[in-house]
Amino acid sequence: AQKVTQAQTEISVVEKEDVTLDCVYETRDTTYYLFWYKQPPSGELVFLIRRNSFDEQNEISGRYSWNFQKSTSSFNFTITASQVVDSAVYFCALANYGQNFVFGPGTRLSVLP
Amino acid sequence: EAGVAQSPRYKIIEKRQSVAFWCNPISGHATLYWYQQILGQGPKLLIQFQNNGVVDDSQLPKDRFSAERLKGVDSTLKIQPAKLEDSAVYLCASSFSGREQFFGPGTRLTVL
């Protein structure tokens, strides 16, 4: 069975601090996708990134970066120089090639001014 | 490009009543998903359609939940009869390639 663990339930940081959100996954599949979604207070889930299990290159997009390590089954998300607008619940998710989507429990990030 | 549309946005019903939710995916998206998100938890996939066929409904409580996507476009999720534990936000998402999912605003259901 597939499983996603986000051990950090809530994180609070002060604006401009860097913050890393952890994601550990379990799957028996050799081919799978990993995702991060943001759910702001408005409630609508926003897609951030998708990663193929064959591609372990880290990715950077502006202030966001992702570290995928197959050896530890982790797909961590770092926000550099956090801003108040980054306050949201962040979900890590796993799917085996477009099916059987499993979301983690989420990490609530509060960025304080 | 219009996003995923859902209606109603909010619904309050008594337990044992029936309720239906509607979803219109992004135009051209063959894959449609219904999720249940209980407060404080991550979304749980209820059912996944590819066009008008069911790909995955392993977590759909089939004794009370049903869903259809008759023409491969919009979809309806029904609960009959509702229980208190069905109180949640019901999210619809669509995808062109089965990879990135685009979510609608959700329907918040309260069962009293």
mmCIF file with all atom_site columns, C-alpha atoms in Angstrom:
data_model
loop_
_atom_site.group_PDB
_atom_site.id
_atom_site.type_symbol
_atom_site.label_atom_id
_atom_site.label_alt_id
_atom_site.label_comp_id
_atom_site.label_asym_id
_atom_site.label_entity_id
_atom_site.label_seq_id
_atom_site.pdbx_PDB_ins_code
_atom_site.Cartn_x
_atom_site.Cartn_y
_atom_site.Cartn_z
_atom_site.occupancy
_atom_site.B_iso_or_equiv
_atom_site.pdbx_formal_charge
_atom_site.auth_seq_id
_atom_site.auth_comp_id
_atom_site.auth_asym_id
_atom_site.auth_atom_id
_atom_site.pdbx_PDB_model_num
ATOM 1   C CA . ALA A 1 1   ? 0.000   0.000  0.000   1.00 0.00 ? 1   ALA A CA 1
ATOM 2   C CA . GLN A 1 2   ? 1.140   3.528  -0.687  1.00 0.00 ? 2   GLN A CA 1
ATOM 3   C CA . LYS A 1 3   ? 1.651   5.963  2.137   1.00 0.00 ? 3   LYS A CA 1
ATOM 4   C CA . VAL A 1 4   ? 2.814   9.545  2.579   1.00 0.00 ? 4   VAL A CA 1
ATOM 5   C CA . THR A 1 5   ? 4.048   10.868 5.902   1.00 0.00 ? 5   THR A CA 1
ATOM 6   C CA . GLN A 1 6   ? 4.454   14.521 6.776   1.00 0.00 ? 6   GLN A CA 1
ATOM 7   C CA . ALA A 1 7   ? 5.751   14.440 10.315  1.00 0.00 ? 7   ALA A CA 1
ATOM 8   C CA . GLN A 1 8   ? 5.556   18.187 10.868  1.00 0.00 ? 8   GLN A CA 1
ATOM 9   C CA . THR A 1 9   ? 1.989   19.071 11.726  1.00 0.00 ? 9   THR A CA 1
ATOM 10  C CA . GLU A 1 10  ? 2.581   22.793 12.152  1.00 0.00 ? 10  GLU A CA 1
ATOM 11  C CA . ILE A 1 11  ? 5.554   25.083 11.612  1.00 0.00 ? 11  ILE A CA 1
ATOM 12  C CA . SER A 1 12  ? 5.871   28.755 12.486  1.00 0.00 ? 12  SER A CA 1
ATOM 13  C CA . VAL A 1 13  ? 8.627   30.965 11.155  1.00 0.00 ? 13  VAL A CA 1
ATOM 14  C CA . VAL A 1 14  ? 9.310   34.648 11.010  1.00 0.00 ? 14  VAL A CA 1
ATOM 15  C CA . GLU A 1 15  ? 9.257   36.328 7.631   1.00 0.00 ? 15  GLU A CA 1
ATOM 16  C CA . LYS A 1 16  ? 12.503  35.975 5.629   1.00 0.00 ? 16  LYS A CA 1
ATOM 17  C CA . GLU A 1 17  ? 13.495  32.778 7.390   1.00 0.00 ? 17  GLU A CA 1
ATOM 18  C CA . ASP A 1 18  ? 14.081  29.657 5.343   1.00 0.00 ? 18  ASP A CA 1
ATOM 19  C CA . VAL A 1 19  ? 11.843  26.677 6.070   1.00 0.00 ? 19  VAL A CA 1
ATOM 20  C CA . THR A 1 20  ? 11.897  23.041 4.981   1.00 0.00 ? 20  THR A CA 1
ATOM 21  C CA . LEU A 1 21  ? 8.813   20.842 4.872   1.00 0.00 ? 21  LEU A CA 1
ATOM 22  C CA . ASP A 1 22  ? 9.501   17.125 5.110   1.00 0.00 ? 22  ASP A CA 1
ATOM 23  C CA . CYS A 1 23  ? 7.819   14.376 3.119   1.00 0.00 ? 23  CYS A CA 1
ATOM 24  C CA . VAL A 1 24  ? 8.532   10.651 3.380   1.00 0.00 ? 24  VAL A CA 1
ATOM 25  C CA . TYR A 1 25  ? 6.735   8.170  1.169   1.00 0.00 ? 25  TYR A CA 1
ATOM 26  C CA . GLU A 1 26  ? 6.246   4.435  0.872   1.00 0.00 ? 26  GLU A CA 1
ATOM 27  C CA . THR A 1 27  ? 5.524   2.547  -2.318  1.00 0.00 ? 27  THR A CA 1
ATOM 28  C CA . ARG A 1 28  ? 6.337   -0.799 -3.866  1.00 0.00 ? 28  ARG A CA 1
ATOM 29  C CA . ASP A 1 29  ? 6.206   0.639  -7.354  1.00 0.00 ? 29  ASP A CA 1
ATOM 30  C CA . THR A 1 30  ? 9.406   1.460  -9.214  1.00 0.00 ? 30  THR A CA 1
ATOM 31  C CA . THR A 1 31  ? 7.624   4.059  -11.312 1.00 0.00 ? 31  THR A CA 1
ATOM 32  C CA . TYR A 1 32  ? 5.681   6.767  -9.536  1.00 0.00 ? 32  TYR A CA 1
ATOM 33  C CA . TYR A 1 33  ? 5.081   10.495 -9.286  1.00 0.00 ? 33  TYR A CA 1
ATOM 34  C CA . LEU A 1 34  ? 5.504   12.785 -6.305  1.00 0.00 ? 34  LEU A CA 1
ATOM 35  C CA . PHE A 1 35  ? 3.690   16.080 -5.903  1.00 0.00 ? 35  PHE A CA 1
ATOM 36  C CA . TRP A 1 36  ? 3.476   19.104 -3.675  1.00 0.00 ? 36  TRP A CA 1
ATOM 37  C CA . TYR A 1 37  ? 0.279   21.128 -3.340  1.00 0.00 ? 37  TYR A CA 1
ATOM 38  C CA . LYS A 1 38  ? -0.448  24.333 -1.464  1.00 0.00 ? 38  LYS A CA 1
ATOM 39  C CA . GLN A 1 39  ? -3.807  24.952 0.201   1.00 0.00 ? 39  GLN A CA 1
ATOM 40  C CA . PRO A 1 40  ? -4.127  28.609 1.226   1.00 0.00 ? 40  PRO A CA 1
ATOM 41  C CA . PRO A 1 41  ? -6.805  29.796 3.637   1.00 0.00 ? 41  PRO A CA 1
ATOM 42  C CA . SER A 1 42  ? -9.187  30.191 0.680   1.00 0.00 ? 42  SER A CA 1
ATOM 43  C CA . GLY A 1 43  ? -9.216  26.384 0.474   1.00 0.00 ? 43  GLY A CA 1
ATOM 44  C CA . GLU A 1 44  ? -8.421  25.709 -3.172  1.00 0.00 ? 44  GLU A CA 1
ATOM 45  C CA . LEU A 1 45  ? -5.530  23.303 -3.704  1.00 0.00 ? 45  LEU A CA 1
ATOM 46  C CA . VAL A 1 46  ? -2.795  24.712 -5.912  1.00 0.00 ? 46  VAL A CA 1
ATOM 47  C CA . PHE A 1 47  ? -0.368  22.460 -7.763  1.00 0.00 ? 47  PHE A CA 1
ATOM 48  C CA . LEU A 1 48  ? 3.301   23.307 -7.115  1.00 0.00 ? 48  LEU A CA 1
ATOM 49  C CA . ILE A 1 49  ? 5.420   20.529 -8.576  1.00 0.00 ? 49  ILE A CA 1
ATOM 50  C CA . ARG A 1 50  ? 5.429   16.993 -9.974  1.00 0.00 ? 50  ARG A CA 1
ATOM 51  C CA . ARG A 1 51  ? 8.458   14.724 -9.894  1.00 0.00 ? 51  ARG A CA 1
ATOM 52  C CA . ASN A 1 52  ? 8.978   11.469 -11.792 1.00 0.00 ? 52  ASN A CA 1
ATOM 53  C CA . SER A 1 53  ? 10.643  8.659  -9.847  1.00 0.00 ? 53  SER A CA 1
ATOM 54  C CA . PHE A 1 54  ? 13.315  8.380  -12.513 1.00 0.00 ? 54  PHE A CA 1
ATOM 55  C CA . ASP A 1 55  ? 14.384  11.983 -12.172 1.00 0.00 ? 55  ASP A CA 1
ATOM 56  C CA . GLU A 1 56  ? 16.266  12.696 -8.962  1.00 0.00 ? 56  GLU A CA 1
ATOM 57  C CA . GLN A 1 57  ? 17.505  16.105 -9.991  1.00 0.00 ? 57  GLN A CA 1
ATOM 58  C CA . ASN A 1 58  ? 16.688  18.777 -7.483  1.00 0.00 ? 58  ASN A CA 1
ATOM 59  C CA . GLU A 1 59  ? 14.557  21.593 -8.753  1.00 0.00 ? 59  GLU A CA 1
ATOM 60  C CA . ILE A 1 60  ? 14.450  25.289 -7.988  1.00 0.00 ? 60  ILE A CA 1
ATOM 61  C CA . SER A 1 61  ? 11.653  27.641 -8.888  1.00 0.00 ? 61  SER A CA 1
ATOM 62  C CA . GLY A 1 62  ? 12.138  31.124 -7.522  1.00 0.00 ? 62  GLY A CA 1
ATOM 63  C CA . ARG A 1 63  ? 12.085  30.884 -3.739  1.00 0.00 ? 63  ARG A CA 1
ATOM 64  C CA . TYR A 1 64  ? 10.947  27.259 -3.862  1.00 0.00 ? 64  TYR A CA 1
ATOM 65  C CA . SER A 1 65  ? 13.224  24.248 -4.110  1.00 0.00 ? 65  SER A CA 1
ATOM 66  C CA . TRP A 1 66  ? 12.665  20.521 -3.877  1.00 0.00 ? 66  TRP A CA 1
ATOM 67  C CA . ASN A 1 67  ? 15.067  17.783 -2.799  1.00 0.00 ? 67  ASN A CA 1
ATOM 68  C CA . PHE A 1 68  ? 14.155  14.293 -4.027  1.00 0.00 ? 68  PHE A CA 1
ATOM 69  C CA . GLN A 1 69  ? 16.165  11.438 -2.514  1.00 0.00 ? 69  GLN A CA 1
ATOM 70  C CA . LYS A 1 70  ? 15.114  7.955  -3.542  1.00 0.00 ? 70  LYS A CA 1
ATOM 71  C CA . SER A 1 71  ? 17.569  6.358  -1.113  1.00 0.00 ? 71  SER A CA 1
ATOM 72  C CA . THR A 1 72  ? 15.645  7.772  1.844   1.00 0.00 ? 72  THR A CA 1
ATOM 73  C CA . SER A 1 73  ? 12.208  7.903  0.126   1.00 0.00 ? 73  SER A CA 1
ATOM 74  C CA . SER A 1 74  ? 11.993  11.601 0.790   1.00 0.00 ? 74  SER A CA 1
ATOM 75  C CA . PHE A 1 75  ? 10.807  14.569 -1.220  1.00 0.00 ? 75  PHE A CA 1
ATOM 76  C CA . ASN A 1 76  ? 11.411  17.673 0.870   1.00 0.00 ? 76  ASN A CA 1
ATOM 77  C CA . PHE A 1 77  ? 10.309  21.200 0.031   1.00 0.00 ? 77  PHE A CA 1
ATOM 78  C CA . THR A 1 78  ? 12.225  24.326 1.012   1.00 0.00 ? 78  THR A CA 1
ATOM 79  C CA . ILE A 1 79  ? 10.963  27.880 0.918   1.00 0.00 ? 79  ILE A CA 1
ATOM 80  C CA . THR A 1 80  ? 13.758  30.438 0.982   1.00 0.00 ? 80  THR A CA 1
ATOM 81  C CA . ALA A 1 81  ? 13.169  33.882 2.471   1.00 0.00 ? 81  ALA A CA 1
ATOM 82  C CA . SER A 1 82  ? 9.608   33.040 3.478   1.00 0.00 ? 82  SER A CA 1
ATOM 83  C CA . GLN A 1 83  ? 6.835   35.588 3.102   1.00 0.00 ? 83  GLN A CA 1
ATOM 84  C CA . VAL A 1 84  ? 3.499   36.009 4.845   1.00 0.00 ? 84  VAL A CA 1
ATOM 85  C CA . VAL A 1 85  ? 1.751   34.930 1.637   1.00 0.00 ? 85  VAL A CA 1
ATOM 86  C CA . ASP A 1 86  ? 3.414   31.529 1.993   1.00 0.00 ? 86  ASP A CA 1
ATOM 87  C CA . SER A 1 87  ? 1.183   30.799 4.979   1.00 0.00 ? 87  SER A CA 1
ATOM 88  C CA . ALA A 1 88  ? -0.882  27.777 4.008   1.00 0.00 ? 88  ALA A CA 1
ATOM 89  C CA . VAL A 1 89  ? -1.210  24.038 4.435   1.00 0.00 ? 89  VAL A CA 1
ATOM 90  C CA . TYR A 1 90  ? 1.193   22.134 2.220   1.00 0.00 ? 90  TYR A CA 1
ATOM 91  C CA . PHE A 1 91  ? 0.475   18.602 1.061   1.00 0.00 ? 91  PHE A CA 1
ATOM 92  C CA . CYS A 1 92  ? 2.835   16.038 -0.366  1.00 0.00 ? 92  CYS A CA 1
ATOM 93  C CA . ALA A 1 93  ? 1.224   13.385 -2.584  1.00 0.00 ? 93  ALA A CA 1
ATOM 94  C CA . LEU A 1 94  ? 2.179   10.161 -4.332  1.00 0.00 ? 94  LEU A CA 1
ATOM 95  C CA . ALA A 1 95  ? 0.701   8.444  -7.382  1.00 0.00 ? 95  ALA A CA 1
ATOM 96  C CA . ASN A 1 96  ? 1.685   5.467  -9.461  1.00 0.00 ? 96  ASN A CA 1
ATOM 97  C CA . TYR A 1 97  ? 1.587   6.843  -12.961 1.00 0.00 ? 97  TYR A CA 1
ATOM 98  C CA . GLY A 1 98  ? -1.664  8.732  -12.806 1.00 0.00 ? 98  GLY A CA 1
ATOM 99  C CA . GLN A 1 99  ? -3.581  6.463  -10.489 1.00 0.00 ? 99  GLN A CA 1
ATOM 100 C CA . ASN A 1 100 ? -3.991  5.740  -6.798  1.00 0.00 ? 100 ASN A CA 1
ATOM 101 C CA . PHE A 1 101 ? -3.290  9.252  -5.610  1.00 0.00 ? 101 PHE A CA 1
ATOM 102 C CA . VAL A 1 102 ? -2.419  9.358  -1.913  1.00 0.00 ? 102 VAL A CA 1
ATOM 103 C CA . PHE A 1 103 ? -2.023  12.610 -0.027  1.00 0.00 ? 103 PHE A CA 1
ATOM 104 C CA . GLY A 1 104 ? -0.119  13.146 3.191   1.00 0.00 ? 104 GLY A CA 1
ATOM 105 C CA . PRO A 1 105 ? -1.798  14.734 6.216   1.00 0.00 ? 105 PRO A CA 1
ATOM 106 C CA . GLY A 1 106 ? -0.331  18.145 5.442   1.00 0.00 ? 106 GLY A CA 1
ATOM 107 C CA . THR A 1 107 ? 1.914   20.638 7.208   1.00 0.00 ? 107 THR A CA 1
ATOM 108 C CA . ARG A 1 108 ? 0.441   23.955 8.295   1.00 0.00 ? 108 ARG A CA 1
ATOM 109 C CA . LEU A 1 109 ? 2.974   26.731 7.747   1.00 0.00 ? 109 LEU A CA 1
ATOM 110 C CA . SER A 1 110 ? 2.523   30.073 9.460   1.00 0.00 ? 110 SER A CA 1
ATOM 111 C CA . VAL A 1 111 ? 4.820   32.874 8.415   1.00 0.00 ? 111 VAL A CA 1
ATOM 112 C CA . LEU A 1 112 ? 4.736   35.693 10.917  1.00 0.00 ? 112 LEU A CA 1
ATOM 113 C CA . PRO A 1 113 ? 5.513   39.288 9.937   1.00 0.00 ? 113 PRO A CA 1
ATOM 114 C CA . GLU B 2 1   ? -9.007  29.043 -19.526 1.00 0.00 ? 1   GLU B CA 1
ATOM 115 C CA . ALA B 2 2   ? -11.808 28.388 -17.060 1.00 0.00 ? 2   ALA B CA 1
ATOM 116 C CA . GLY B 2 3   ? -10.960 26.308 -14.015 1.00 0.00 ? 3   GLY B CA 1
ATOM 117 C CA . VAL B 2 4   ? -12.784 23.382 -12.454 1.00 0.00 ? 4   VAL B CA 1
ATOM 118 C CA . ALA B 2 5   ? -16.289 24.422 -11.445 1.00 0.00 ? 5   ALA B CA 1
ATOM 119 C CA . GLN B 2 6   ? -18.183 22.939 -8.520  1.00 0.00 ? 6   GLN B CA 1
ATOM 120 C CA . SER B 2 7   ? -21.593 23.543 -7.075  1.00 0.00 ? 7   SER B CA 1
ATOM 121 C CA . PRO B 2 8   ? -22.975 24.123 -4.596  1.00 0.00 ? 8   PRO B CA 1
ATOM 122 C CA . ARG B 2 9   ? -20.205 25.702 -2.548  1.00 0.00 ? 9   ARG B CA 1
ATOM 123 C CA . TYR B 2 10  ? -21.925 24.958 0.743   1.00 0.00 ? 10  TYR B CA 1
ATOM 124 C CA . LYS B 2 11  ? -24.589 22.493 1.795   1.00 0.00 ? 11  LYS B CA 1
ATOM 125 C CA . ILE B 2 12  ? -26.180 21.769 5.163   1.00 0.00 ? 12  ILE B CA 1
ATOM 126 C CA . ILE B 2 13  ? -28.396 18.718 5.530   1.00 0.00 ? 13  ILE B CA 1
ATOM 127 C CA . GLU B 2 14  ? -29.823 16.503 8.236   1.00 0.00 ? 14  GLU B CA 1
ATOM 128 C CA . LYS B 2 15  ? -28.456 12.990 8.668   1.00 0.00 ? 15  LYS B CA 1
ATOM 129 C CA . ARG B 2 16  ? -30.214 10.378 6.557   1.00 0.00 ? 16  ARG B CA 1
ATOM 130 C CA . GLN B 2 17  ? -30.983 12.967 3.874   1.00 0.00 ? 17  GLN B CA 1
ATOM 131 C CA . SER B 2 18  ? -29.577 12.796 0.363   1.00 0.00 ? 18  SER B CA 1
ATOM 132 C CA . VAL B 2 19  ? -27.248 15.273 -1.297  1.00 0.00 ? 19  VAL B CA 1
ATOM 133 C CA . ALA B 2 20  ? -25.619 15.663 -4.692  1.00 0.00 ? 20  ALA B CA 1
ATOM 134 C CA . PHE B 2 21  ? -22.582 17.607 -5.832  1.00 0.00 ? 21  PHE B CA 1
ATOM 135 C CA . TRP B 2 22  ? -21.766 18.674 -9.356  1.00 0.00 ? 22  TRP B CA 1
ATOM 136 C CA . CYS B 2 23  ? -18.416 19.159 -11.044 1.00 0.00 ? 23  CYS B CA 1
ATOM 137 C CA . ASN B 2 24  ? -17.485 20.533 -14.456 1.00 0.00 ? 24  ASN B CA 1
ATOM 138 C CA . PRO B 2 25  ? -13.831 19.876 -15.275 1.00 0.00 ? 25  PRO B CA 1
ATOM 139 C CA . ILE B 2 26  ? -11.484 21.952 -17.371 1.00 0.00 ? 26  ILE B CA 1
ATOM 140 C CA . SER B 2 27  ? -12.358 21.572 -21.051 1.00 0.00 ? 27  SER B CA 1
ATOM 141 C CA . GLY B 2 28  ? -10.480 18.710 -22.655 1.00 0.00 ? 28  GLY B CA 1
ATOM 142 C CA . HIS B 2 29  ? -9.478  17.021 -19.415 1.00 0.00 ? 29  HIS B CA 1
ATOM 143 C CA . ALA B 2 30  ? -10.246 13.325 -19.713 1.00 0.00 ? 30  ALA B CA 1
ATOM 144 C CA . THR B 2 31  ? -9.497  12.424 -16.110 1.00 0.00 ? 31  THR B CA 1
ATOM 145 C CA . LEU B 2 32  ? -11.771 13.524 -13.286 1.00 0.00 ? 32  LEU B CA 1
ATOM 146 C CA . TYR B 2 33  ? -11.335 12.890 -9.561  1.00 0.00 ? 33  TYR B CA 1
ATOM 147 C CA . TRP B 2 34  ? -13.535 13.241 -6.500  1.00 0.00 ? 34  TRP B CA 1
ATOM 148 C CA . TYR B 2 35  ? -11.850 13.653 -3.128  1.00 0.00 ? 35  TYR B CA 1
ATOM 149 C CA . GLN B 2 36  ? -13.142 13.898 0.408   1.00 0.00 ? 36  GLN B CA 1
ATOM 150 C CA . GLN B 2 37  ? -11.214 16.200 2.735   1.00 0.00 ? 37  GLN B CA 1
ATOM 151 C CA . ILE B 2 38  ? -12.142 15.986 6.392   1.00 0.00 ? 38  ILE B CA 1
ATOM 152 C CA . LEU B 2 39  ? -11.100 18.965 8.479   1.00 0.00 ? 39  LEU B CA 1
ATOM 153 C CA . GLY B 2 40  ? -7.435  18.775 9.409   1.00 0.00 ? 40  GLY B CA 1
ATOM 154 C CA . GLN B 2 41  ? -6.652  15.902 7.048   1.00 0.00 ? 41  GLN B CA 1
ATOM 155 C CA . GLY B 2 42  ? -5.317  15.473 3.545   1.00 0.00 ? 42  GLY B CA 1
ATOM 156 C CA . PRO B 2 43  ? -7.675  14.786 0.645   1.00 0.00 ? 43  PRO B CA 1
ATOM 157 C CA . LYS B 2 44  ? -8.752  11.174 0.232   1.00 0.00 ? 44  LYS B CA 1
ATOM 158 C CA . LEU B 2 45  ? -9.466  9.929  -3.275  1.00 0.00 ? 45  LEU B CA 1
ATOM 159 C CA . LEU B 2 46  ? -13.006 8.604  -3.587  1.00 0.00 ? 46  LEU B CA 1
ATOM 160 C CA . ILE B 2 47  ? -13.236 7.893  -7.298  1.00 0.00 ? 47  ILE B CA 1
ATOM 161 C CA . GLN B 2 48  ? -11.287 8.513  -10.489 1.00 0.00 ? 48  GLN B CA 1
ATOM 162 C CA . PHE B 2 49  ? -12.826 8.582  -13.967 1.00 0.00 ? 49  PHE B CA 1
ATOM 163 C CA . GLN B 2 50  ? -11.078 8.322  -17.299 1.00 0.00 ? 50  GLN B CA 1
ATOM 164 C CA . ASN B 2 51  ? -13.587 9.767  -19.744 1.00 0.00 ? 51  ASN B CA 1
ATOM 165 C CA . ASN B 2 52  ? -16.810 8.093  -18.578 1.00 0.00 ? 52  ASN B CA 1
ATOM 166 C CA . GLY B 2 53  ? -15.180 4.922  -17.212 1.00 0.00 ? 53  GLY B CA 1
ATOM 167 C CA . VAL B 2 54  ? -14.171 4.305  -13.598 1.00 0.00 ? 54  VAL B CA 1
ATOM 168 C CA . VAL B 2 55  ? -10.428 3.819  -13.056 1.00 0.00 ? 55  VAL B CA 1
ATOM 169 C CA . ASP B 2 56  ? -10.352 3.620  -9.274  1.00 0.00 ? 56  ASP B CA 1
ATOM 170 C CA . ASP B 2 57  ? -13.213 3.568  -6.763  1.00 0.00 ? 57  ASP B CA 1
ATOM 171 C CA . SER B 2 58  ? -11.557 1.425  -4.121  1.00 0.00 ? 58  SER B CA 1
ATOM 172 C CA . GLN B 2 59  ? -12.151 3.973  -1.346  1.00 0.00 ? 59  GLN B CA 1
ATOM 173 C CA . LEU B 2 60  ? -15.694 4.928  -2.295  1.00 0.00 ? 60  LEU B CA 1
ATOM 174 C CA . PRO B 2 61  ? -18.232 3.763  0.338   1.00 0.00 ? 61  PRO B CA 1
ATOM 175 C CA . LYS B 2 62  ? -20.476 2.194  -2.238  1.00 0.00 ? 62  LYS B CA 1
ATOM 176 C CA . ASP B 2 63  ? -23.320 1.491  0.182   1.00 0.00 ? 63  ASP B CA 1
ATOM 177 C CA . ARG B 2 64  ? -24.067 5.203  0.352   1.00 0.00 ? 64  ARG B CA 1
ATOM 178 C CA . PHE B 2 65  ? -21.902 7.023  -2.202  1.00 0.00 ? 65  PHE B CA 1
ATOM 179 C CA . SER B 2 66  ? -22.329 6.956  -5.959  1.00 0.00 ? 66  SER B CA 1
ATOM 180 C CA . ALA B 2 67  ? -20.800 8.921  -8.788  1.00 0.00 ? 67  ALA B CA 1
ATOM 181 C CA . GLU B 2 68  ? -21.335 9.172  -12.494 1.00 0.00 ? 68  GLU B CA 1
ATOM 182 C CA . ARG B 2 69  ? -19.808 10.869 -15.485 1.00 0.00 ? 69  ARG B CA 1
ATOM 183 C CA . LEU B 2 70  ? -22.220 9.935  -18.194 1.00 0.00 ? 70  LEU B CA 1
ATOM 184 C CA . LYS B 2 71  ? -20.905 11.880 -21.183 1.00 0.00 ? 71  LYS B CA 1
ATOM 185 C CA . GLY B 2 72  ? -17.283 11.990 -20.131 1.00 0.00 ? 72  GLY B CA 1
ATOM 186 C CA . VAL B 2 73  ? -17.500 15.653 -19.186 1.00 0.00 ? 73  VAL B CA 1
ATOM 187 C CA . ASP B 2 74  ? -19.239 16.807 -16.025 1.00 0.00 ? 74  ASP B CA 1
ATOM 188 C CA . SER B 2 75  ? -19.820 14.555 -13.046 1.00 0.00 ? 75  SER B CA 1
ATOM 189 C CA . THR B 2 76  ? -22.157 14.135 -10.097 1.00 0.00 ? 76  THR B CA 1
ATOM 190 C CA . LEU B 2 77  ? -21.317 12.685 -6.685  1.00 0.00 ? 77  LEU B CA 1
ATOM 191 C CA . LYS B 2 78  ? -24.249 11.589 -4.531  1.00 0.00 ? 78  LYS B CA 1
ATOM 192 C CA . ILE B 2 79  ? -24.547 10.581 -0.890  1.00 0.00 ? 79  ILE B CA 1
ATOM 193 C CA . GLN B 2 80  ? -27.655 8.701  0.165   1.00 0.00 ? 80  GLN B CA 1
ATOM 194 C CA . PRO B 2 81  ? -28.274 8.564  3.087   1.00 0.00 ? 81  PRO B CA 1
ATOM 195 C CA . ALA B 2 82  ? -25.808 10.963 4.680   1.00 0.00 ? 82  ALA B CA 1
ATOM 196 C CA . LYS B 2 83  ? -24.150 10.294 8.022   1.00 0.00 ? 83  LYS B CA 1
ATOM 197 C CA . LEU B 2 84  ? -22.597 12.716 10.473  1.00 0.00 ? 84  LEU B CA 1
ATOM 198 C CA . GLU B 2 85  ? -19.106 11.506 9.510   1.00 0.00 ? 85  GLU B CA 1
ATOM 199 C CA . ASP B 2 86  ? -19.697 12.592 5.917   1.00 0.00 ? 86  ASP B CA 1
ATOM 200 C CA . SER B 2 87  ? -19.214 16.206 6.967   1.00 0.00 ? 87  SER B CA 1
ATOM 201 C CA . ALA B 2 88  ? -16.235 17.310 4.905   1.00 0.00 ? 88  ALA B CA 1
ATOM 202 C CA . VAL B 2 89  ? -15.177 19.301 1.882   1.00 0.00 ? 89  VAL B CA 1
ATOM 203 C CA . TYR B 2 90  ? -15.716 17.429 -1.373  1.00 0.00 ? 90  TYR B CA 1
ATOM 204 C CA . LEU B 2 91  ? -13.134 18.356 -3.945  1.00 0.00 ? 91  LEU B CA 1
ATOM 205 C CA . CYS B 2 92  ? -13.278 17.749 -7.645  1.00 0.00 ? 92  CYS B CA 1
ATOM 206 C CA . ALA B 2 93  ? -10.131 17.776 -9.763  1.00 0.00 ? 93  ALA B CA 1
ATOM 207 C CA . SER B 2 94  ? -9.366  17.202 -13.407 1.00 0.00 ? 94  SER B CA 1
ATOM 208 C CA . SER B 2 95  ? -6.282  16.335 -15.356 1.00 0.00 ? 95  SER B CA 1
ATOM 209 C CA . PHE B 2 96  ? -5.300  16.231 -19.009 1.00 0.00 ? 96  PHE B CA 1
ATOM 210 C CA . SER B 2 97  ? -2.558  13.650 -18.733 1.00 0.00 ? 97  SER B CA 1
ATOM 211 C CA . GLY B 2 98  ? -3.263  11.970 -15.408 1.00 0.00 ? 98  GLY B CA 1
ATOM 212 C CA . ARG B 2 99  ? -0.391  13.839 -13.835 1.00 0.00 ? 99  ARG B CA 1
ATOM 213 C CA . GLU B 2 100 ? -0.996  17.403 -12.664 1.00 0.00 ? 100 GLU B CA 1
ATOM 214 C CA . GLN B 2 101 ? -4.407  17.771 -11.126 1.00 0.00 ? 101 GLN B CA 1
ATOM 215 C CA . PHE B 2 102 ? -6.286  21.037 -11.119 1.00 0.00 ? 102 PHE B CA 1
ATOM 216 C CA . PHE B 2 103 ? -8.700  21.387 -8.239  1.00 0.00 ? 103 PHE B CA 1
ATOM 217 C CA . GLY B 2 104 ? -12.025 23.135 -7.940  1.00 0.00 ? 104 GLY B CA 1
ATOM 218 C CA . PRO B 2 105 ? -13.033 25.280 -4.947  1.00 0.00 ? 105 PRO B CA 1
ATOM 219 C CA . GLY B 2 106 ? -14.816 22.381 -3.257  1.00 0.00 ? 106 GLY B CA 1
ATOM 220 C CA . THR B 2 107 ? -18.229 21.876 -1.673  1.00 0.00 ? 107 THR B CA 1
ATOM 221 C CA . ARG B 2 108 ? -18.368 22.122 2.092   1.00 0.00 ? 108 ARG B CA 1
ATOM 222 C CA . LEU B 2 109 ? -20.928 19.640 3.435   1.00 0.00 ? 109 LEU B CA 1
ATOM 223 C CA . THR B 2 110 ? -22.252 19.824 6.972   1.00 0.00 ? 110 THR B CA 1
ATOM 224 C CA . VAL B 2 111 ? -24.411 16.946 8.183   1.00 0.00 ? 111 VAL B CA 1
ATOM 225 C CA . LEU B 2 112 ? -26.429 17.724 11.324  1.00 0.00 ? 112 LEU B CA 1
#
